[in-house]
């Protein structure tokens, strides 16, 4: 399975995203993804380790800044 197909299969699920140059991770429900791996997350939260830092709400992440996408289980 190609990476973009794998990410598209996670639409509607909670994911954790690691961004380039950031020490905090983002967790939210994946609403959509495009061919450039731009991500739309709803109910996004910023985490430092396992500690919630702040609520971000709906956000769009640019694909070239994404390092890691993984399913999130609390």
mmCIF file of N, CA, C and O in Angstrom:
data_model
loop_
_atom_site.group_PDB
_atom_site.id
_atom_site.type_symbol
_atom_site.label_atom_id
_atom_site.label_comp_id
_atom_site.label_asym_id
_atom_site.label_seq_id
_atom_site.Cartn_x
_atom_site.Cartn_y
_atom_site.Cartn_z
ATOM 1 N N UNK A 1 0.849 -1.181 0.000
ATOM 2 C CA UNK A 1 0.000 0.000 0.000
ATOM 3 C C UNK A 1 0.891 1.239 0.000
ATOM 4 O O UNK A 1 1.844 1.322 0.756
ATOM 5 N N UNK A 2 0.585 2.198 -0.845
ATOM 6 C CA UNK A 2 1.341 3.435 -0.926
ATOM 7 C C UNK A 2 1.070 4.305 0.299
ATOM 8 O O UNK A 2 -0.022 4.242 0.873
ATOM 9 N N UNK A 3 2.045 5.129 0.701
ATOM 10 C CA UNK A 3 1.856 5.946 1.913
ATOM 11 C C UNK A 3 0.626 6.850 1.862
ATOM 12 O O UNK A 3 -0.093 6.952 2.853
ATOM 13 N N UNK A 4 0.354 7.494 0.716
ATOM 14 C CA UNK A 4 -0.814 8.377 0.679
ATOM 15 C C UNK A 4 -2.128 7.592 0.762
ATOM 16 O O UNK A 4 -3.100 8.064 1.333
ATOM 17 N N UNK A 5 -2.154 6.369 0.239
ATOM 18 C CA UNK A 5 -3.350 5.521 0.373
ATOM 19 C C UNK A 5 -3.540 5.094 1.824
ATOM 20 O O UNK A 5 -4.667 5.012 2.308
ATOM 21 N N UNK A 6 -2.426 4.831 2.519
ATOM 22 C CA UNK A 6 -2.509 4.435 3.922
ATOM 23 C C UNK A 6 -3.068 5.579 4.766
ATOM 24 O O UNK A 6 -3.922 5.372 5.620
ATOM 25 N N UNK A 7 -2.591 6.791 4.513
ATOM 26 C CA UNK A 7 -3.088 7.949 5.259
ATOM 27 C C UNK A 7 -4.554 8.197 4.923
ATOM 28 O O UNK A 7 -5.357 8.465 5.813
ATOM 29 N N UNK A 8 -4.937 8.084 3.664
ATOM 30 C CA UNK A 8 -6.336 8.277 3.273
ATOM 31 C C UNK A 8 -7.246 7.251 3.939
ATOM 32 O O UNK A 8 -8.409 7.540 4.204
ATOM 33 N N UNK A 9 -6.729 6.065 4.237
ATOM 34 C CA UNK A 9 -7.537 5.046 4.913
ATOM 35 C C UNK A 9 -7.802 5.414 6.377
ATOM 36 O O UNK A 9 -8.670 4.822 7.014
ATOM 37 N N UNK A 10 -7.059 6.393 6.922
ATOM 38 C CA UNK A 10 -7.241 6.816 8.315
ATOM 39 C C UNK A 10 -8.206 7.989 8.459
ATOM 40 O O UNK A 10 -8.412 8.485 9.558
ATOM 41 N N UNK A 11 -8.806 8.458 7.366
ATOM 42 C CA UNK A 11 -9.777 9.556 7.440
ATOM 43 C C UNK A 11 -10.924 9.134 8.359
ATOM 44 O O UNK A 11 -11.433 8.025 8.269
ATOM 45 N N UNK A 12 -11.283 10.019 9.266
ATOM 46 C CA UNK A 12 -12.339 9.727 10.240
ATOM 47 C C UNK A 12 -11.821 9.170 11.549
ATOM 48 O O UNK A 12 -12.596 8.995 12.482
ATOM 49 N N UNK A 13 -10.512 8.917 11.638
ATOM 50 C CA UNK A 13 -9.908 8.361 12.856
ATOM 51 C C UNK A 13 -9.020 9.399 13.520
ATOM 52 O O UNK A 13 -8.596 10.370 12.901
ATOM 53 N N UNK A 14 -8.720 9.179 14.783
ATOM 54 C CA UNK A 14 -7.805 10.044 15.525
ATOM 55 C C UNK A 14 -6.371 9.682 15.148
ATOM 56 O O UNK A 14 -6.021 8.501 15.084
ATOM 57 N N UNK A 15 -5.553 10.713 14.878
ATOM 58 C CA UNK A 15 -4.153 10.495 14.521
ATOM 59 C C UNK A 15 -3.255 11.421 15.328
ATOM 60 O O UNK A 15 -3.702 12.439 15.857
ATOM 61 N N UNK A 16 -1.993 11.037 15.422
ATOM 62 C CA UNK A 16 -0.943 11.866 16.033
ATOM 63 C C UNK A 16 -0.001 12.269 14.918
ATOM 64 O O UNK A 16 0.408 11.427 14.108
ATOM 65 N N UNK A 17 0.358 13.560 14.863
ATOM 66 C CA UNK A 17 1.209 14.091 13.813
ATOM 67 C C UNK A 17 2.431 14.749 14.445
ATOM 68 O O UNK A 17 2.305 15.567 15.354
ATOM 69 N N UNK A 18 3.606 14.380 13.950
ATOM 70 C CA UNK A 18 4.855 15.028 14.358
ATOM 71 C C UNK A 18 5.261 15.967 13.229
ATOM 72 O O UNK A 18 5.307 15.573 12.063
ATOM 73 N N UNK A 19 5.542 17.224 13.591
ATOM 74 C CA UNK A 19 5.880 18.245 12.606
ATOM 75 C C UNK A 19 7.381 18.564 12.641
ATOM 76 O O UNK A 19 8.017 18.484 13.687
ATOM 77 N N UNK A 20 7.899 18.954 11.495
ATOM 78 C CA UNK A 20 9.296 19.329 11.357
ATOM 79 C C UNK A 20 9.596 20.554 12.231
ATOM 80 O O UNK A 20 8.861 21.539 12.203
ATOM 81 N N UNK A 21 10.667 20.478 13.020
ATOM 82 C CA UNK A 21 11.095 21.604 13.834
ATOM 83 C C UNK A 21 10.265 21.873 15.076
ATOM 84 O O UNK A 21 10.447 22.899 15.723
ATOM 85 N N UNK A 22 9.351 20.993 15.418
ATOM 86 C CA UNK A 22 8.490 21.181 16.588
ATOM 87 C C UNK A 22 8.738 20.082 17.601
ATOM 88 O O UNK A 22 8.880 18.919 17.244
ATOM 89 N N UNK A 23 8.769 20.449 18.881
ATOM 90 C CA UNK A 23 8.937 19.435 19.923
ATOM 91 C C UNK A 23 7.603 18.848 20.359
ATOM 92 O O UNK A 23 7.556 17.754 20.904
ATOM 93 N N UNK A 24 6.504 19.559 20.098
ATOM 94 C CA UNK A 24 5.177 19.080 20.472
ATOM 95 C C UNK A 24 4.533 18.329 19.318
ATOM 96 O O UNK A 24 4.845 18.570 18.158
ATOM 97 N N UNK A 25 3.634 17.406 19.657
ATOM 98 C CA UNK A 25 2.871 16.654 18.673
ATOM 99 C C UNK A 25 1.454 17.185 18.621
ATOM 100 O O UNK A 25 0.959 17.790 19.575
ATOM 101 N N UNK A 26 0.784 16.947 17.517
ATOM 102 C CA UNK A 26 -0.610 17.345 17.351
ATOM 103 C C UNK A 26 -1.464 16.096 17.242
ATOM 104 O O UNK A 26 -1.091 15.131 16.568
ATOM 105 N N UNK A 27 -2.610 16.103 17.911
ATOM 106 C CA UNK A 27 -3.537 14.974 17.882
ATOM 107 C C UNK A 27 -4.903 15.518 17.503
ATOM 108 O O UNK A 27 -5.351 16.530 18.045
ATOM 109 N N UNK A 28 -5.547 14.867 16.539
ATOM 110 C CA UNK A 28 -6.886 15.285 16.135
ATOM 111 C C UNK A 28 -7.510 14.270 15.206
ATOM 112 O O UNK A 28 -6.877 13.301 14.793
ATOM 113 N N UNK A 29 -8.766 14.513 14.878
ATOM 114 C CA UNK A 29 -9.490 13.637 13.962
ATOM 115 C C UNK A 29 -9.152 14.056 12.536
ATOM 116 O O UNK A 29 -9.326 15.207 12.163
ATOM 117 N N UNK A 30 -8.666 13.104 11.738
ATOM 118 C CA UNK A 30 -8.314 13.378 10.352
ATOM 119 C C UNK A 30 -9.593 13.515 9.533
ATOM 120 O O UNK A 30 -10.326 12.558 9.360
ATOM 121 N N UNK A 31 -9.839 14.727 9.042
ATOM 122 C CA UNK A 31 -11.038 14.992 8.241
ATOM 123 C C UNK A 31 -10.780 14.751 6.760
ATOM 124 O O UNK A 31 -11.639 14.245 6.059
ATOM 125 N N UNK A 32 -9.578 15.150 6.289
ATOM 126 C CA UNK A 32 -9.256 14.945 4.875
ATOM 127 C C UNK A 32 -7.751 15.042 4.668
ATOM 128 O O UNK A 32 -7.025 15.573 5.495
ATOM 129 N N UNK A 33 -7.315 14.499 3.523
ATOM 130 C CA UNK A 33 -5.917 14.546 3.114
ATOM 131 C C UNK A 33 -5.898 14.626 1.593
ATOM 132 O O UNK A 33 -6.771 14.072 0.930
ATOM 133 N N UNK A 34 -4.917 15.358 1.044
ATOM 134 C CA UNK A 34 -4.821 15.445 -0.414
ATOM 135 C C UNK A 34 -3.542 14.766 -0.898
ATOM 136 O O UNK A 34 -2.815 14.155 -0.111
ATOM 137 N N UNK A 35 -3.275 14.847 -2.194
ATOM 138 C CA UNK A 35 -2.120 14.163 -2.781
ATOM 139 C C UNK A 35 -0.786 14.741 -2.318
ATOM 140 O O UNK A 35 0.253 14.096 -2.459
ATOM 141 N N UNK A 36 -0.789 15.960 -1.764
ATOM 142 C CA UNK A 36 0.432 16.574 -1.237
ATOM 143 C C UNK A 36 0.616 16.291 0.251
ATOM 144 O O UNK A 36 1.513 16.848 0.886
ATOM 145 N N UNK A 37 -0.249 15.457 0.809
ATOM 146 C CA UNK A 37 -0.242 15.084 2.226
ATOM 147 C C UNK A 37 -0.587 16.260 3.142
ATOM 148 O O UNK A 37 -0.227 16.263 4.318
ATOM 149 N N UNK A 38 -1.276 17.285 2.607
ATOM 150 C CA UNK A 38 -1.830 18.330 3.460
ATOM 151 C C UNK A 38 -2.948 17.689 4.265
ATOM 152 O O UNK A 38 -3.758 16.935 3.732
ATOM 153 N N UNK A 39 -2.993 17.973 5.560
ATOM 154 C CA UNK A 39 -3.935 17.328 6.461
ATOM 155 C C UNK A 39 -4.909 18.339 7.037
ATOM 156 O O UNK A 39 -4.505 19.438 7.430
ATOM 157 N N UNK A 40 -6.171 17.973 7.119
ATOM 158 C CA UNK A 40 -7.180 18.769 7.820
ATOM 159 C C UNK A 40 -7.572 17.981 9.053
ATOM 160 O O UNK A 40 -8.094 16.864 8.951
ATOM 161 N N UNK A 41 -7.308 18.549 10.238
ATOM 162 C CA UNK A 41 -7.648 17.914 11.512
ATOM 163 C C UNK A 41 -8.735 18.723 12.208
ATOM 164 O O UNK A 41 -8.698 19.957 12.208
ATOM 165 N N UNK A 42 -9.668 18.028 12.817
ATOM 166 C CA UNK A 42 -10.666 18.695 13.659
ATOM 167 C C UNK A 42 -10.407 18.307 15.109
ATOM 168 O O UNK A 42 -9.803 17.276 15.394
ATOM 169 N N UNK A 43 -10.857 19.147 16.015
ATOM 170 C CA UNK A 43 -10.667 18.932 17.461
ATOM 171 C C UNK A 43 -9.199 18.676 17.798
ATOM 172 O O UNK A 43 -8.890 17.808 18.622
ATOM 173 N N UNK A 44 -8.314 19.406 17.163
ATOM 174 C CA UNK A 44 -6.879 19.189 17.359
ATOM 175 C C UNK A 44 -6.416 19.682 18.727
ATOM 176 O O UNK A 44 -6.861 20.722 19.206
ATOM 177 N N UNK A 45 -5.528 18.909 19.317
ATOM 178 C CA UNK A 45 -4.901 19.242 20.597
ATOM 179 C C UNK A 45 -3.396 19.195 20.412
ATOM 180 O O UNK A 45 -2.883 18.360 19.664
ATOM 181 N N UNK A 46 -2.697 20.070 21.128
ATOM 182 C CA UNK A 46 -1.235 20.053 21.126
ATOM 183 C C UNK A 46 -0.774 19.309 22.376
ATOM 184 O O UNK A 46 -1.259 19.580 23.473
ATOM 185 N N UNK A 47 0.134 18.365 22.193
ATOM 186 C CA UNK A 47 0.659 17.551 23.294
ATOM 187 C C UNK A 47 2.162 17.733 23.418
ATOM 188 O O UNK A 47 2.874 17.802 22.420
ATOM 189 N N UNK A 48 2.643 17.786 24.646
ATOM 190 C CA UNK A 48 4.071 17.721 24.950
ATOM 191 C C UNK A 48 4.253 16.426 25.739
ATOM 192 O O UNK A 48 3.852 16.336 26.895
ATOM 193 N N UNK A 49 4.802 15.416 25.073
ATOM 194 C CA UNK A 49 4.841 14.075 25.670
ATOM 195 C C UNK A 49 3.419 13.553 25.732
ATOM 196 O O UNK A 49 2.722 13.484 24.728
ATOM 197 N N UNK A 50 2.943 13.191 26.937
ATOM 198 C CA UNK A 50 1.560 12.739 27.114
ATOM 199 C C UNK A 50 0.696 13.815 27.760
ATOM 200 O O UNK A 50 -0.444 13.551 28.123
ATOM 201 N N UNK A 51 1.226 15.034 27.918
ATOM 202 C CA UNK A 51 0.516 16.118 28.582
ATOM 203 C C UNK A 51 -0.120 17.062 27.558
ATOM 204 O O UNK A 51 0.545 17.523 26.630
ATOM 205 N N UNK A 52 -1.411 17.344 27.731
ATOM 206 C CA UNK A 52 -2.103 18.275 26.839
ATOM 207 C C UNK A 52 -1.623 19.690 27.124
ATOM 208 O O UNK A 52 -1.548 20.114 28.270
ATOM 209 N N UNK A 53 -1.269 20.417 26.055
ATOM 210 C CA UNK A 53 -0.795 21.791 26.203
ATOM 211 C C UNK A 53 -1.924 22.785 25.924
ATOM 212 O O UNK A 53 -2.177 23.682 26.721
ATOM 213 N N UNK A 54 -2.600 22.632 24.783
ATOM 214 C CA UNK A 54 -3.698 23.537 24.441
ATOM 215 C C UNK A 54 -4.584 22.939 23.356
ATOM 216 O O UNK A 54 -4.162 22.082 22.595
ATOM 217 N N UNK A 55 -5.803 23.468 23.296
ATOM 218 C CA UNK A 55 -6.784 23.076 22.286
ATOM 219 C C UNK A 55 -6.616 23.987 21.075
ATOM 220 O O UNK A 55 -6.541 25.200 21.225
ATOM 221 N N UNK A 56 -6.559 23.408 19.867
ATOM 222 C CA UNK A 56 -6.375 24.192 18.655
ATOM 223 C C UNK A 56 -7.627 24.229 17.783
ATOM 224 O O UNK A 56 -7.769 25.115 16.951
ATOM 225 N N UNK A 57 -8.503 23.264 17.901
ATOM 226 C CA UNK A 57 -9.717 23.221 17.074
ATOM 227 C C UNK A 57 -9.435 22.680 15.692
ATOM 228 O O UNK A 57 -8.669 21.731 15.528
ATOM 229 N N UNK A 58 -10.009 23.293 14.660
ATOM 230 C CA UNK A 58 -9.801 22.873 13.267
ATOM 231 C C UNK A 58 -8.511 23.489 12.739
ATOM 232 O O UNK A 58 -8.325 24.704 12.832
ATOM 233 N N UNK A 59 -7.644 22.653 12.183
ATOM 234 C CA UNK A 59 -6.378 23.138 11.636
ATOM 235 C C UNK A 59 -6.072 22.435 10.314
ATOM 236 O O UNK A 59 -6.580 21.351 10.047
ATOM 237 N N UNK A 60 -5.249 23.072 9.511
ATOM 238 C CA UNK A 60 -4.737 22.487 8.274
ATOM 239 C C UNK A 60 -3.220 22.483 8.383
ATOM 240 O O UNK A 60 -2.605 23.497 8.703
ATOM 241 N N UNK A 61 -2.616 21.326 8.139
ATOM 242 C CA UNK A 61 -1.162 21.168 8.220
ATOM 243 C C UNK A 61 -0.606 20.970 6.821
ATOM 244 O O UNK A 61 -1.097 20.141 6.063
ATOM 245 N N UNK A 62 0.429 21.727 6.500
ATOM 246 C CA UNK A 62 1.049 21.610 5.185
ATOM 247 C C UNK A 62 1.876 20.325 5.129
ATOM 248 O O UNK A 62 2.678 20.042 6.014
ATOM 249 N N UNK A 63 1.689 19.564 4.075
ATOM 250 C CA UNK A 63 2.285 18.238 3.950
ATOM 251 C C UNK A 63 3.798 18.201 4.008
ATOM 252 O O UNK A 63 4.372 17.252 4.543
ATOM 253 N N UNK A 64 4.491 19.231 3.485
ATOM 254 C CA UNK A 64 5.953 19.165 3.491
ATOM 255 C C UNK A 64 6.542 19.433 4.870
ATOM 256 O O UNK A 64 7.750 19.296 5.060
ATOM 257 N N UNK A 65 5.733 19.787 5.869
ATOM 258 C CA UNK A 65 6.209 19.965 7.241
ATOM 259 C C UNK A 65 5.892 18.768 8.129
ATOM 260 O O UNK A 65 6.261 18.757 9.292
ATOM 261 N N UNK A 66 5.214 17.773 7.584
ATOM 262 C CA UNK A 66 4.828 16.584 8.357
ATOM 263 C C UNK A 66 5.948 15.562 8.310
ATOM 264 O O UNK A 66 6.433 15.205 7.238
ATOM 265 N N UNK A 67 6.364 15.083 9.483
ATOM 266 C CA UNK A 67 7.402 14.054 9.580
ATOM 267 C C UNK A 67 6.785 12.676 9.781
ATOM 268 O O UNK A 67 7.188 11.711 9.156
ATOM 269 N N UNK A 68 5.785 12.593 10.668
ATOM 270 C CA UNK A 68 5.231 11.303 11.064
ATOM 271 C C UNK A 68 3.730 11.419 11.277
ATOM 272 O O UNK A 68 3.263 12.381 11.879
ATOM 273 N N UNK A 69 3.004 10.422 10.778
ATOM 274 C CA UNK A 69 1.559 10.307 11.012
ATOM 275 C C UNK A 69 1.319 8.902 11.540
ATOM 276 O O UNK A 69 1.745 7.929 10.925
ATOM 277 N N UNK A 70 0.629 8.825 12.689
ATOM 278 C CA UNK A 70 0.333 7.508 13.238
ATOM 279 C C UNK A 70 -1.044 7.517 13.908
ATOM 280 O O UNK A 70 -1.489 8.567 14.356
ATOM 281 N N UNK A 71 -1.693 6.358 13.970
ATOM 282 C CA UNK A 71 -2.984 6.286 14.671
ATOM 283 C C UNK A 71 -2.782 6.653 16.142
ATOM 284 O O UNK A 71 -1.719 6.385 16.715
ATOM 285 N N UNK A 72 -3.783 7.279 16.738
ATOM 286 C CA UNK A 72 -3.686 7.699 18.141
ATOM 287 C C UNK A 72 -4.642 6.892 18.979
ATOM 288 O O UNK A 72 -5.841 6.823 18.695
ATOM 289 N N UNK A 73 -4.103 6.268 20.006
ATOM 290 C CA UNK A 73 -4.920 5.542 20.990
ATOM 291 C C UNK A 73 -4.573 6.075 22.353
ATOM 292 O O UNK A 73 -3.425 6.071 22.749
ATOM 293 N N UNK A 74 -5.579 6.573 23.058
ATOM 294 C CA UNK A 74 -5.351 7.154 24.368
ATOM 295 C C UNK A 74 -5.374 6.115 25.439
ATOM 296 O O UNK A 74 -5.950 5.105 25.392
#
